[in-house]
Amino acid sequence: MTSAYSAFAGVASGVAALDIRGLTKGFTTTGGERFLAVDGIDLTVQPGEVVAFLGPNGAGKSTTIDMILGLTRPDAGRVQVLGLTPEDAVRSGRVAAVMQSGGLLPALTVQATVDVIASLFPGADSEEVIRRAGLDEVRQRTVSTCSGGQQQSLRFALALLSDPDLLILDEPTAGMDVDARRRFWADVRADAARGTTVLFATHYLDEADHFADRVVMVARGRVVADGTTAEVRARTSGRAVSAVVSRAGADAALHTVPGTRIVEIRGDRTVFATHRHGSPGKASSDDLVRFLLTRTDARELEAVSLGLEEVFVQLTADGEVAR
């Protein structure tokens, strides 16, 4: 996707929408063990960028987002949002967020919920955000009777009321059907074209592939990849090999062909990730194909370049810090 990168009204020229340096946050388990949820993250997002923030569960995404929004204080490092502290940026209404859950009163109707929040922002247009979020037909429903996808659309409508310069989205399309997801991303794309900066976390990697200008992948609290989807794919030299193979055959490949991983199982088809060219301690995709054909019951083999999903699994499993 292409969006505006130049400075826009409300953000001074040369000021990053998001500037994170050395961000660190640790927690202590109930057993007294200390661990780092976020381990020295550096990240700069320019005005108008749409950035996908990806990582497996426990990678530190939500903790990082909490610190960007001023909900959690870092142990070390700093966060500047639109040149301000997170608290000041949020307080000014220049930052809005769509979170995975919470923040809604179940007894209120959709219309009443929007009207209450709109009253906090002079000039906010309740009708416009209800229309944009696709909530016109359910405006008189109580929140408790709305589906999960409709509630998520309501959170999006509320986030739009302040006309934010920075929009933070944490699993924004969770629970939405295909039409709602399509409408949601069309709206986000329109906002980005007008200069709104968007940072979103999602488990739908196709959303990152189609709608992000840039992908940032994190694992174990560190950034392991940062760039366009093409640049992130280029960080791995592997190929995906898929085959219809028994569980015993797949296990044999994992234990015999070095560097092989299973990244997905689609029905009776197993997708492996391996390296295009052999390197010390790791076999190539040709080695894997040869093993599957001669030593297992595999059939219908296909070898293709890694997609974003396979790259995601490989990079977040390796946990290498982005260079």
CSV table of C-alpha atoms in Angstrom, one decimal:
chain,number,residue,atom,x,y,z
A,1,MET,CA,0.0,0.0,0.0
A,2,THR,CA,1.2,3.6,-0.6
A,3,SER,CA,0.5,6.4,1.8
A,4,ALA,CA,1.6,9.9,2.5
A,5,TYR,CA,5.0,10.2,4.2
A,6,SER,CA,5.3,14.0,4.4
A,7,ALA,CA,4.6,15.9,7.5
A,8,PHE,CA,0.9,16.8,7.9
A,9,ALA,CA,-1.2,19.3,9.9
A,10,GLY,CA,-0.8,18.7,13.6
A,11,VAL,CA,2.8,17.3,13.4
A,12,ALA,CA,5.7,19.6,13.1
A,13,SER,CA,8.0,19.0,10.2
A,14,GLY,CA,10.8,16.6,11.0
A,15,VAL,CA,9.1,15.2,14.2
A,16,ALA,CA,8.6,11.4,14.1
A,17,ALA,CA,5.1,10.1,14.8
A,18,LEU,CA,6.7,7.5,17.0
A,19,ASP,CA,10.3,7.5,18.4
A,20,ILE,CA,11.3,4.6,20.6
A,21,ARG,CA,14.8,4.1,22.0
A,22,GLY,CA,16.1,1.3,24.1
A,23,LEU,CA,12.6,0.4,25.4
A,24,THR,CA,12.8,-2.2,28.1
A,25,LYS,CA,10.2,-3.6,30.5
A,26,GLY,CA,10.5,-6.6,32.8
A,27,PHE,CA,8.1,-8.5,35.0
A,28,THR,CA,8.4,-10.9,37.8
A,29,THR,CA,6.5,-14.3,37.7
A,30,THR,CA,4.6,-15.6,40.7
A,31,GLY,CA,7.6,-17.9,41.3
A,32,GLY,CA,9.9,-14.8,41.7
A,33,GLU,CA,11.6,-15.2,38.3
A,34,ARG,CA,12.4,-12.0,36.5
A,35,PHE,CA,12.0,-11.8,32.7
A,36,LEU,CA,12.1,-9.1,30.0
A,37,ALA,CA,8.9,-8.7,28.0
A,38,VAL,CA,10.5,-5.9,26.0
A,39,ASP,CA,14.3,-6.0,25.6
A,40,GLY,CA,15.8,-2.8,24.2
A,41,ILE,CA,13.4,-2.1,21.3
A,42,ASP,CA,14.4,0.7,18.9
A,43,LEU,CA,11.7,1.9,16.5
A,44,THR,CA,10.9,5.0,14.5
A,45,VAL,CA,7.7,5.6,12.6
A,46,GLN,CA,7.3,8.6,10.3
A,47,PRO,CA,4.1,10.5,9.8
A,48,GLY,CA,1.8,8.8,7.4
A,49,GLU,CA,3.4,5.4,7.6
A,50,VAL,CA,1.3,2.2,8.0
A,51,VAL,CA,3.3,-0.2,10.0
A,52,ALA,CA,2.5,-3.8,10.9
A,53,PHE,CA,3.8,-4.9,14.3
A,54,LEU,CA,4.0,-8.7,14.3
A,55,GLY,CA,5.2,-11.3,16.6
A,56,PRO,CA,4.1,-14.6,18.3
A,57,ASN,CA,2.2,-14.5,21.6
A,58,GLY,CA,4.5,-13.4,24.4
A,59,ALA,CA,6.8,-11.5,22.0
A,60,GLY,CA,6.3,-8.2,23.7
A,61,LYS,CA,3.8,-6.5,21.3
A,62,SER,CA,1.1,-5.7,23.8
A,63,THR,CA,3.5,-4.5,26.4
A,64,THR,CA,5.1,-2.2,23.8
A,65,ILE,CA,1.7,-0.9,22.8
A,66,ASP,CA,0.8,-0.3,26.4
A,67,MET,CA,4.0,1.8,26.9
A,68,ILE,CA,3.2,3.8,23.6
A,69,LEU,CA,-0.2,4.6,25.1
A,70,GLY,CA,1.2,5.5,28.5
A,71,LEU,CA,-0.6,2.7,30.2
A,72,THR,CA,2.7,1.1,31.4
A,73,ARG,CA,6.0,2.9,32.3
A,74,PRO,CA,9.2,1.4,30.9
A,75,ASP,CA,12.0,0.3,33.2
A,76,ALA,CA,14.5,1.8,30.8
A,77,GLY,CA,14.5,3.7,27.5
A,78,ARG,CA,12.1,6.3,26.2
A,79,VAL,CA,9.0,6.7,24.1
A,80,GLN,CA,8.1,9.9,22.3
A,81,VAL,CA,4.7,10.1,20.5
A,82,LEU,CA,4.3,13.0,18.1
A,83,GLY,CA,7.2,14.7,19.9
A,84,LEU,CA,5.4,14.4,23.3
A,85,THR,CA,5.3,12.0,26.2
A,86,PRO,CA,2.7,9.2,25.6
A,87,GLU,CA,0.5,10.6,28.4
A,88,ASP,CA,0.4,14.1,26.9
A,89,ALA,CA,-0.1,12.8,23.3
A,90,VAL,CA,-3.1,10.7,24.5
A,91,ARG,CA,-4.5,13.4,26.7
A,92,SER,CA,-4.5,15.8,23.7
A,93,GLY,CA,-6.6,13.4,21.7
A,94,ARG,CA,-3.9,13.1,19.0
A,95,VAL,CA,-3.6,9.4,19.7
A,96,ALA,CA,-6.4,6.8,19.6
A,97,ALA,CA,-6.4,3.1,20.0
A,98,VAL,CA,-8.5,0.1,19.0
A,99,MET,CA,-7.8,-2.7,21.6
A,100,GLN,CA,-8.7,-6.3,21.5
A,101,SER,CA,-11.3,-6.1,24.3
A,102,GLY,CA,-12.8,-4.0,27.0
A,103,GLY,CA,-13.6,-0.3,27.1
A,104,LEU,CA,-17.4,-0.7,26.3
A,105,LEU,CA,-20.4,-0.4,28.6
A,106,PRO,CA,-22.7,-3.4,27.8
A,107,ALA,CA,-26.0,-1.7,28.8
A,108,LEU,CA,-25.6,1.3,26.4
A,109,THR,CA,-26.7,1.2,22.8
A,110,VAL,CA,-24.2,1.7,20.0
A,111,GLN,CA,-25.6,5.2,19.3
A,112,ALA,CA,-25.4,6.2,23.0
A,113,THR,CA,-21.8,4.9,23.3
A,114,VAL,CA,-20.7,7.0,20.3
A,115,ASP,CA,-22.6,10.1,21.5
A,116,VAL,CA,-21.1,10.0,25.0
A,117,ILE,CA,-17.5,9.8,23.7
A,118,ALA,CA,-18.3,12.3,20.9
A,119,SER,CA,-19.3,14.9,23.6
A,120,LEU,CA,-15.7,14.9,24.7
A,121,PHE,CA,-14.4,16.2,21.4
A,122,PRO,CA,-15.8,19.5,20.0
A,123,GLY,CA,-16.7,19.0,16.3
A,124,ALA,CA,-16.8,15.2,16.4
A,125,ASP,CA,-19.3,13.8,14.0
A,126,SER,CA,-21.2,10.8,15.5
A,127,GLU,CA,-23.1,10.1,12.3
A,128,GLU,CA,-19.9,10.0,10.2
A,129,VAL,CA,-18.0,7.5,12.4
A,130,ILE,CA,-21.0,5.2,12.7
A,131,ARG,CA,-21.3,5.2,8.9
A,132,ARG,CA,-17.6,4.6,8.4
A,133,ALA,CA,-17.5,1.8,10.9
A,134,GLY,CA,-20.5,0.1,9.2
A,135,LEU,CA,-22.7,0.3,12.3
A,136,ASP,CA,-25.7,2.1,10.9
A,137,GLU,CA,-28.0,-1.0,11.0
A,138,VAL,CA,-27.1,-1.8,14.6
A,139,ARG,CA,-27.0,1.7,16.1
A,140,GLN,CA,-30.0,1.0,18.4
A,141,ARG,CA,-28.7,-2.4,19.7
A,142,THR,CA,-27.1,-2.6,23.1
A,143,VAL,CA,-23.5,-3.3,23.2
A,144,SER,CA,-24.1,-6.7,25.0
A,145,THR,CA,-26.2,-7.9,22.0
A,146,CYS,CA,-23.6,-7.0,19.4
A,147,SER,CA,-21.3,-9.7,17.9
A,148,GLY,CA,-17.6,-9.6,18.7
A,149,GLY,CA,-16.9,-8.1,15.3
A,150,GLN,CA,-19.5,-5.4,15.7
A,151,GLN,CA,-18.1,-4.5,19.1
A,152,GLN,CA,-14.6,-4.2,17.5
A,153,SER,CA,-16.2,-2.0,14.8
A,154,LEU,CA,-17.6,0.2,17.6
A,155,ARG,CA,-14.2,0.5,19.1
A,156,PHE,CA,-12.9,1.7,15.8
A,157,ALA,CA,-15.7,4.2,15.5
A,158,LEU,CA,-14.8,5.6,19.0
A,159,ALA,CA,-11.1,5.9,17.9
A,160,LEU,CA,-12.1,8.0,14.9
A,161,LEU,CA,-14.0,10.6,16.9
A,162,SER,CA,-10.9,12.6,17.9
A,163,ASP,CA,-9.5,12.6,14.3
A,164,PRO,CA,-6.2,11.3,15.7
A,165,ASP,CA,-2.7,11.8,14.1
A,166,LEU,CA,-1.7,8.4,15.3
A,167,LEU,CA,-3.9,5.3,15.3
A,168,ILE,CA,-2.8,2.3,17.3
A,169,LEU,CA,-4.6,-1.0,16.4
A,170,ASP,CA,-4.2,-4.1,18.5
A,171,GLU,CA,-5.8,-7.1,16.7
A,172,PRO,CA,-8.4,-4.7,15.2
A,173,THR,CA,-10.3,-7.1,13.0
A,174,ALA,CA,-10.6,-9.9,15.5
A,175,GLY,CA,-14.1,-11.3,15.2
A,176,MET,CA,-15.0,-9.4,12.1
A,177,ASP,CA,-16.4,-11.2,9.0
A,178,VAL,CA,-14.8,-10.8,5.6
A,179,ASP,CA,-17.0,-7.9,4.5
A,180,ALA,CA,-16.3,-6.0,7.8
A,181,ARG,CA,-12.6,-6.6,7.5
A,182,ARG,CA,-12.6,-5.3,3.9
A,183,ARG,CA,-14.5,-2.2,4.9
A,184,PHE,CA,-12.3,-1.6,8.0
A,185,TRP,CA,-9.1,-1.7,5.9
A,186,ALA,CA,-10.6,0.6,3.2
A,187,ASP,CA,-11.2,3.2,6.0
A,188,VAL,CA,-7.8,2.8,7.4
A,189,ARG,CA,-6.2,3.1,4.0
A,190,ALA,CA,-8.2,6.3,3.4
A,191,ASP,CA,-7.1,7.8,6.7
A,192,ALA,CA,-3.5,6.9,5.9
A,193,ALA,CA,-3.8,8.6,2.5
A,194,ARG,CA,-4.8,11.8,4.4
A,195,GLY,CA,-1.7,11.5,6.6
A,196,THR,CA,-2.8,9.5,9.7
A,197,THR,CA,0.0,7.3,11.0
A,198,VAL,CA,-1.1,3.7,11.7
A,199,LEU,CA,0.6,1.1,13.9
A,200,PHE,CA,-1.2,-2.2,14.0
A,201,ALA,CA,-0.7,-5.7,15.5
A,202,THR,CA,-2.4,-8.6,13.9
A,203,HIS,CA,-2.4,-12.4,13.6
A,204,TYR,CA,-3.8,-12.1,10.0
A,205,LEU,CA,-0.5,-11.9,8.1
A,206,ASP,CA,-2.4,-11.3,4.8
A,207,GLU,CA,-3.4,-8.0,6.3
A,208,ALA,CA,0.2,-7.0,6.9
A,209,ASP,CA,1.1,-8.1,3.4
A,210,HIS,CA,-1.7,-6.1,1.7
A,211,PHE,CA,-2.0,-3.0,3.9
A,212,ALA,CA,1.3,-2.2,5.5
A,213,ASP,CA,4.0,0.0,4.1
A,214,ARG,CA,6.4,-1.6,6.5
A,215,VAL,CA,6.6,-4.7,8.7
A,216,VAL,CA,8.3,-4.9,12.1
A,217,MET,CA,8.7,-8.4,13.5
A,218,VAL,CA,9.5,-8.9,17.2
A,219,ALA,CA,10.4,-12.1,19.1
A,220,ARG,CA,11.4,-12.4,22.8
A,221,GLY,CA,11.1,-8.7,23.2
A,222,ARG,CA,13.5,-7.7,20.4
A,223,VAL,CA,13.0,-6.5,16.8
A,224,VAL,CA,14.1,-9.3,14.5
A,225,ALA,CA,13.1,-7.8,11.2
A,226,ASP,CA,12.1,-4.3,10.0
A,227,GLY,CA,11.4,-3.3,6.4
A,228,THR,CA,8.9,-3.7,3.5
A,229,THR,CA,7.5,-7.1,3.0
A,230,ALA,CA,9.9,-7.7,0.2
A,231,GLU,CA,12.9,-6.6,2.3
A,232,VAL,CA,11.7,-8.9,5.2
A,233,ARG,CA,11.4,-11.8,2.9
A,234,ALA,CA,14.9,-11.2,1.6
A,235,ARG,CA,16.3,-11.7,5.1
A,236,THR,CA,15.7,-15.4,4.7
A,237,SER,CA,17.2,-17.6,2.1
A,238,GLY,CA,14.8,-20.4,2.6
A,239,ARG,CA,12.1,-22.1,0.5
A,240,ALA,CA,8.8,-23.6,1.5
A,241,VAL,CA,8.3,-27.3,0.7
A,242,SER,CA,4.8,-28.7,0.9
A,243,ALA,CA,3.7,-32.3,0.5
A,244,VAL,CA,1.0,-34.7,1.4
A,245,VAL,CA,2.8,-36.9,3.9
A,246,SER,CA,2.0,-39.0,6.9
A,247,ARG,CA,2.8,-37.9,10.4
A,248,ALA,CA,5.6,-40.5,10.6
A,249,GLY,CA,7.1,-39.2,7.3
A,250,ALA,CA,7.0,-35.6,8.5
A,251,ASP,CA,8.6,-36.5,11.8
A,252,ALA,CA,11.4,-38.4,10.0
A,253,ALA,CA,12.1,-35.4,7.9
A,254,LEU,CA,12.3,-33.1,11.0
A,255,HIS,CA,14.7,-35.4,12.7
A,256,THR,CA,16.9,-36.3,9.7
A,257,VAL,CA,17.2,-33.1,7.5
A,258,PRO,CA,19.0,-30.4,9.5
A,259,GLY,CA,17.3,-27.0,9.7
A,260,THR,CA,13.9,-28.2,8.7
A,261,ARG,CA,10.7,-26.9,10.4
A,262,ILE,CA,7.0,-27.4,10.0
A,263,VAL,CA,5.4,-24.0,9.6
A,264,GLU,CA,1.8,-25.0,8.8
A,265,ILE,CA,-0.5,-28.0,8.3
A,266,ARG,CA,-3.3,-27.5,5.8
A,267,GLY,CA,-5.6,-30.5,5.9
A,268,ASP,CA,-3.5,-33.5,4.8
A,269,ARG,CA,-0.7,-31.2,3.4
A,270,THR,CA,2.3,-30.3,5.5
A,271,VAL,CA,4.4,-27.1,4.8
A,272,PHE,CA,8.1,-27.2,5.7
A,273,ALA,CA,10.5,-24.3,5.8
A,274,THR,CA,14.2,-25.0,5.0
A,275,HIS,CA,17.1,-23.3,3.3
A,276,ARG,CA,17.5,-22.8,-0.4
A,277,HIS,CA,21.2,-23.4,-0.3
A,278,GLY,CA,22.9,-25.6,2.3
A,279,SER,CA,24.9,-23.9,5.0
A,280,PRO,CA,26.9,-25.3,7.9
A,281,GLY,CA,24.6,-27.5,10.0
A,282,LYS,CA,21.6,-26.9,7.7
A,283,ALA,CA,20.4,-28.7,4.6
A,284,SER,CA,18.9,-27.2,1.5
A,285,SER,CA,15.3,-27.5,0.2
A,286,ASP,CA,16.7,-29.9,-2.4
A,287,ASP,CA,17.9,-32.1,0.3
A,288,LEU,CA,14.5,-32.1,2.0
A,289,VAL,CA,12.7,-32.9,-1.3
A,290,ARG,CA,15.1,-35.7,-2.0
A,291,PHE,CA,14.6,-37.2,1.5
A,292,LEU,CA,10.8,-36.9,1.3
A,293,LEU,CA,10.7,-38.6,-2.2
A,294,THR,CA,13.0,-41.4,-1.4
A,295,ARG,CA,12.6,-42.1,2.4
A,296,THR,CA,8.9,-41.3,3.1
A,297,ASP,CA,5.4,-41.8,1.7
A,298,ALA,CA,5.3,-38.1,0.6
A,299,ARG,CA,3.5,-37.2,-2.7
A,300,GLU,CA,2.4,-34.1,-4.5
A,301,LEU,CA,5.5,-32.1,-3.5
A,302,GLU,CA,5.8,-28.4,-4.2
A,303,ALA,CA,8.8,-26.1,-3.5
A,304,VAL,CA,8.2,-22.3,-3.6
A,305,SER,CA,9.7,-19.1,-2.2
A,306,LEU,CA,8.8,-18.4,1.4
A,307,GLY,CA,5.6,-16.4,1.9
A,308,LEU,CA,5.3,-13.8,4.7
A,309,GLU,CA,3.8,-16.5,7.0
A,310,GLU,CA,6.7,-18.8,6.6
A,311,VAL,CA,9.2,-16.0,6.9
A,312,PHE,CA,7.4,-14.9,10.1
A,313,VAL,CA,7.8,-18.4,11.6
A,314,GLN,CA,11.4,-18.7,10.6
A,315,LEU,CA,12.5,-15.2,11.9
A,316,THR,CA,10.6,-15.3,15.1
A,317,ALA,CA,11.8,-18.8,15.9
A,318,ASP,CA,15.4,-17.9,15.2
A,319,GLY,CA,15.1,-14.7,17.2
A,320,GLU,CA,18.0,-12.9,15.5
A,321,VAL,CA,18.1,-9.2,16.1
A,322,ALA,CA,17.5,-7.1,13.0
A,323,ARG,CA,20.5,-5.6,11.4
